[in-house]
Amino acid sequence: MPGSVIDLVRVALDSFDSPGTTVSCSARRAMRIATLRKDYANLLWLQFELTDRTESKLQGRPDPAIRKTRMILESLLGREEGDIEATRGFRKWERNRLFDNSGEQVVNGASLGQIEQSLALQRQVYEELAGINDAKAELLEGIYRDMSLLERVKSSVHGFLVATEMELVQGGGTSTVFHRAQVYINGALQQLAPAALAKFVAAQESMYGGGTEDLSHALTSCRRMLKALADALYPATGDVVTGADGVDRKMSEDAYRNRLLQYVREQVGGRSQGEVMQDTLDSLGQRLKSLDSLASKGVHDEVSAAEAETCVVWTYLLAADIVRIADGTSPLLGPRSVPEGGEPA
């Protein structure tokens, strides 16, 4: 993986100032790189830059991609540190977008693509206007303002690409934020469920093997990891537990999904409102079901490298959620914070 990512970084840098390469194009390349490196802090910032965050847009629900990235950050780092990283990304976006409007500091919340289109239109209208007049002066002010904004973002994206190249050259396949989270989560898994950690290591090793049997084994190891986690946190009892939805669920040896969800229900139940808890259970339940379905492919069908990597990453993120619930640092256990002067990401 690091080899292919560093190639993408160098292509992005080599073409950075080429004619026709827009700031939004460079930002989209940077976003792909951040995604591949699991650099969720910078990914969040880049999503801010490429998303329409004007007041009219934000009156609806938060952007799903931004919401998902923030949840991943908080799952990996815990509620407090995840908030710090999310706020850092928000502030970086905000600094790039600030401009003076008659003595008042205003934030331009349009996406990079929208700003580029607006700039092109302003330039076109400016060229079509004859003579020197107030309209041209006003347009010129808007042109300079948008050019300055785009230059600030361009500088930020370039800085990100250069810093990423340096990390990759020094051997950092994943981002420092993800590595820091990995050290913590692996340590927590070693304490809570050492067998689960061993299964996950086996899944990673098989994934990097690359052969057809290796990839199938990676998916099978993911399922075994989740079962080992359930065995450690909520051992099989054979009991039948009735959920808030009125459905009876067996806590048997093979029903590891039921046992993991029951563990979460008992941990979250006393600290969250009923609606929040149900949303949490629904989300985790769907993710467990999707993972189980994907892992089953390792037994019955040929597996692609992309499917194996997806399964391994999703399994790890799910384990991170459960570890954070176990140690009390999960954002699912309390209200989400709001950046000072801004809305929830």
XYZ file of C-alpha atoms in Angstrom:
345
model
C 0.000 0.000 0.000
C 2.637 2.650 0.890
C 4.280 2.278 -2.536
C 1.063 2.987 -4.425
C 0.187 5.914 -2.157
C 3.545 7.598 -2.564
C 3.098 7.331 -6.329
C -0.232 9.149 -5.988
C 1.389 11.827 -3.836
C 4.153 12.415 -6.361
C 1.719 12.596 -9.259
C -0.324 15.148 -7.303
C 2.791 17.211 -6.545
C 4.248 16.979 -10.053
C 0.986 18.201 -11.615
C 0.167 20.665 -8.837
C 1.016 23.826 -10.814
C 0.296 22.418 -14.255
C -2.104 24.403 -16.487
C -5.661 23.170 -16.000
C -5.050 21.713 -12.528
C -7.582 23.452 -10.323
C -7.408 23.736 -6.548
C -10.457 21.477 -6.251
C -8.713 18.865 -8.421
C -5.638 18.908 -6.166
C -7.874 18.720 -3.084
C -9.719 15.684 -4.457
C -6.397 13.951 -5.098
C -5.314 14.822 -1.575
C -8.590 13.443 -0.207
C -7.974 10.110 -1.944
C -4.486 9.975 -0.431
C -5.802 10.809 3.041
C -8.413 8.047 2.698
C -5.857 5.415 1.677
C -3.564 6.386 4.575
C -6.436 6.397 7.067
C -5.537 10.030 7.744
C -9.014 10.815 9.028
C -8.083 14.181 10.577
C -6.907 15.627 7.255
C -9.663 13.792 5.415
C -12.207 15.682 7.507
C -10.569 19.031 6.670
C -10.524 18.197 2.940
C -14.178 17.157 3.069
C -14.977 20.565 4.572
C -13.134 22.246 1.689
C -14.945 20.252 -0.998
C -18.431 20.426 0.519
C -21.005 23.213 0.326
C -21.230 24.475 3.900
C -23.255 27.626 3.286
C -26.085 28.380 5.722
C -28.781 27.267 3.264
C -27.066 23.881 2.877
C -26.461 23.375 6.590
C -30.124 23.903 7.471
C -30.679 20.261 6.538
C -28.909 17.219 7.959
C -25.087 17.285 8.266
C -23.203 15.926 5.269
C -23.173 12.097 5.649
C -19.527 11.721 4.578
C -18.341 14.351 7.065
C -20.459 12.827 9.811
C -19.027 9.365 9.088
C -15.424 10.610 9.168
C -15.989 12.384 12.460
C -17.507 9.242 13.965
C -14.464 7.228 12.829
C -12.143 9.790 14.433
C -14.017 9.571 17.723
C -14.137 5.773 17.573
C -10.390 5.570 17.053
C -9.275 8.345 19.393
C -12.077 8.537 21.933
C -14.572 11.329 22.475
C -12.206 14.007 23.823
C -9.254 13.571 21.473
C -11.579 12.922 18.532
C -13.255 16.258 19.225
C -9.853 17.955 19.337
C -8.856 16.556 15.932
C -12.264 17.360 14.413
C -12.109 20.915 15.722
C -8.569 21.271 14.354
C -9.836 20.323 10.877
C -12.763 22.718 11.215
C -10.452 25.560 12.264
C -8.106 24.912 9.351
C -11.036 25.159 6.943
C -12.325 28.260 8.717
C -8.956 30.055 8.535
C -8.776 29.394 4.804
C -12.282 30.822 4.289
C -12.203 34.017 6.394
C -12.422 37.364 4.598
C -13.166 40.948 5.549
C -16.576 42.244 4.527
C -16.833 45.952 5.387
C -14.970 45.447 8.649
C -16.763 42.211 9.564
C -15.023 38.818 9.461
C -17.103 36.458 7.311
C -16.587 32.799 6.358
C -17.164 31.694 2.764
C -18.846 28.301 3.142
C -19.088 27.403 -0.553
C -17.270 24.358 -1.882
C -13.993 24.804 -3.761
C -15.730 23.903 -7.006
C -18.411 26.524 -6.433
C -15.802 29.203 -5.663
C -13.878 28.327 -8.830
C -17.067 28.564 -10.905
C -17.965 31.875 -9.285
C -14.494 33.246 -9.989
C -14.651 32.198 -13.640
C -18.063 33.864 -14.039
C -16.902 37.079 -12.346
C -13.901 37.229 -14.667
C -16.096 36.716 -17.703
C -18.512 39.460 -16.686
C -15.617 41.793 -15.837
C -14.128 41.344 -19.326
C -17.486 42.017 -20.968
C -18.077 45.278 -19.107
C -16.857 48.351 -20.965
C -14.947 51.222 -19.404
C -14.224 51.798 -15.728
C -17.236 51.940 -13.426
C -18.486 50.944 -9.985
C -19.701 47.569 -11.237
C -16.233 46.649 -12.481
C -14.661 47.828 -9.234
C -17.038 45.661 -7.208
C -16.364 42.669 -9.444
C -12.628 43.209 -9.138
C -12.906 43.177 -5.357
C -14.792 39.864 -5.500
C -12.247 38.408 -7.940
C -9.310 39.293 -5.695
C -11.143 37.934 -2.646
C -11.840 34.557 -4.284
C -8.317 34.362 -5.717
C -6.873 34.983 -2.248
C -9.120 32.314 -0.706
C -8.167 29.737 -3.342
C -4.482 30.544 -2.878
C -4.765 29.898 0.881
C -6.435 26.533 0.286
C -3.895 25.693 -2.424
C -1.055 26.384 0.002
C -2.701 24.164 2.647
C -3.182 21.284 0.199
C 0.416 21.579 -1.013
C 1.662 21.550 2.579
C -0.381 18.408 3.257
C 1.041 16.628 0.187
C 4.654 17.539 1.039
C 4.238 16.448 4.678
C 2.596 13.176 3.560
C 5.421 12.466 1.108
C 7.945 12.992 3.911
C 6.081 10.592 6.229
C 5.890 7.947 3.507
C 9.595 8.272 2.663
C 10.340 7.750 6.357
C 8.258 4.564 6.365
C 4.916 5.804 7.690
C 2.369 3.779 5.750
C -0.568 5.065 7.769
C -1.085 8.500 9.281
C 0.344 9.398 12.693
C -3.192 9.846 14.044
C -4.191 6.331 12.969
C -0.936 4.872 14.273
C -1.509 6.541 17.654
C -5.034 5.147 17.776
C -3.777 1.719 16.726
C -1.282 1.582 19.598
C -4.041 2.389 22.088
C -6.673 0.045 20.628
C -4.249 -2.847 20.275
C -3.214 -2.363 23.893
C -6.849 -2.267 25.014
C -7.651 -5.394 22.989
C -4.649 -7.137 24.537
C -6.152 -6.443 27.966
C -9.812 -7.084 27.125
C -9.645 -9.837 24.532
C -6.122 -11.033 23.618
C -7.545 -13.819 21.460
C -9.426 -11.235 19.386
C -6.233 -9.245 18.812
C -4.429 -12.402 17.706
C -7.185 -13.120 15.175
C -6.960 -9.577 13.824
C -3.183 -9.840 13.416
C -3.790 -13.084 11.498
C -6.304 -11.278 9.264
C -3.793 -8.513 8.489
C -1.005 -10.963 7.713
C -3.262 -12.954 5.401
C -4.441 -9.803 3.621
C -0.867 -8.762 2.863
C -0.129 -12.277 1.571
C -2.151 -11.418 -1.524
C -2.938 -14.953 -2.712
C -6.497 -16.207 -3.204
C -6.327 -18.474 -0.154
C -4.675 -15.706 1.879
C -7.495 -13.269 1.100
C -10.148 -15.856 1.997
C -8.334 -16.549 5.255
C -8.267 -12.805 6.036
C -12.063 -12.660 5.877
C -12.426 -15.802 7.969
C -10.047 -14.338 10.575
C -12.192 -11.191 10.755
C -15.205 -13.252 11.733
C -13.150 -15.173 14.284
C -11.914 -11.884 15.750
C -15.470 -10.650 16.329
C -16.441 -13.958 17.926
C -13.370 -13.851 20.180
C -14.316 -10.308 21.208
C -17.853 -11.455 22.041
C -16.493 -14.453 23.974
C -14.353 -12.137 26.108
C -16.915 -9.386 26.742
C -20.164 -11.373 26.860
C -19.541 -15.135 27.082
C -22.277 -17.446 25.860
C -24.916 -18.206 28.494
C -27.571 -20.002 26.496
C -30.133 -17.511 27.841
C -32.757 -15.777 25.744
C -32.839 -11.982 26.157
C -35.783 -9.860 25.063
C -34.708 -6.541 23.561
C -36.483 -3.185 23.738
C -37.933 -4.035 20.328
C -39.663 -7.070 21.814
C -37.493 -9.547 19.887
C -36.061 -12.564 21.716
C -32.391 -13.221 21.008
C -30.327 -16.239 22.024
C -27.037 -15.665 23.823
C -25.627 -18.939 22.498
C -22.087 -19.851 21.448
C -22.684 -19.273 17.744
C -24.772 -16.092 18.187
C -21.792 -13.800 18.703
C -23.530 -10.849 17.041
C -26.365 -11.053 19.562
C -23.870 -11.209 22.419
C -21.860 -8.199 21.219
C -25.031 -6.141 20.820
C -26.264 -7.192 24.256
C -22.942 -6.109 25.740
C -23.301 -2.696 24.083
C -26.934 -2.465 25.194
C -25.988 -3.042 28.822
C -23.035 -0.620 28.694
C -24.787 2.222 26.848
C -28.260 1.750 28.294
C -27.669 3.552 31.582
C -25.888 6.517 30.029
C -27.852 7.407 26.898
C -31.434 8.246 26.088
C -33.502 5.395 24.722
C -33.579 6.815 21.206
C -29.801 7.334 21.140
C -29.193 3.820 22.410
C -31.509 2.315 19.796
C -29.785 4.276 17.035
C -26.453 2.974 18.327
C -27.658 -0.607 18.407
C -29.230 -0.310 14.953
C -25.995 1.089 13.523
C -23.759 -1.512 15.153
C -26.194 -4.280 14.272
C -26.189 -3.309 10.600
C -22.404 -3.087 10.546
C -22.096 -6.501 12.206
C -24.513 -7.982 9.698
C -22.640 -6.459 6.753
C -19.308 -7.678 8.097
C -20.679 -11.165 8.696
C -22.009 -11.262 5.145
C -18.680 -10.106 3.730
C -16.678 -12.497 5.920
C -18.876 -15.383 4.753
C -17.577 -14.798 1.242
C -14.209 -16.048 2.430
C -15.730 -19.494 2.820
C -17.881 -19.739 -0.306
C -16.534 -17.429 -3.037
C -13.392 -15.956 -4.509
C -12.300 -12.828 -2.656
C -10.728 -9.687 -4.145
C -7.943 -7.727 -2.442
C -10.290 -4.730 -2.098
C -12.930 -6.851 -0.346
C -10.360 -8.293 2.048
C -8.984 -4.856 2.943
C -12.486 -3.444 3.404
C -13.400 -6.287 5.747
C -10.212 -5.904 7.796
C -10.596 -2.119 8.150
C -14.319 -2.309 9.001
C -13.667 -5.035 11.552
C -10.981 -2.941 13.221
C -13.185 0.161 13.336
C -16.024 -1.857 14.844
C -13.634 -3.275 17.442
C -12.473 0.290 18.177
C -16.087 1.338 18.817
C -16.597 -1.511 21.257
C -13.248 -0.941 23.011
C -14.147 2.728 23.495
C -17.531 1.728 24.919
C -15.773 -0.658 27.297
C -13.352 1.995 28.604
C -15.928 4.795 28.767
C -14.341 7.070 26.118
C -16.847 6.394 23.340
C -18.829 9.348 21.929
C -21.814 6.987 22.002
C -21.879 7.355 25.795
C -22.518 11.102 25.848
C -23.469 14.194 23.861
C -21.341 15.367 20.950
C -19.454 18.600 21.529
C -19.671 21.657 19.287
C -16.621 23.591 18.079
C -16.547 27.094 19.532
C -18.120 29.446 17.029
C -19.175 26.627 14.721
C -21.704 23.868 14.228
C -21.164 20.133 14.860
C -19.111 18.626 12.091
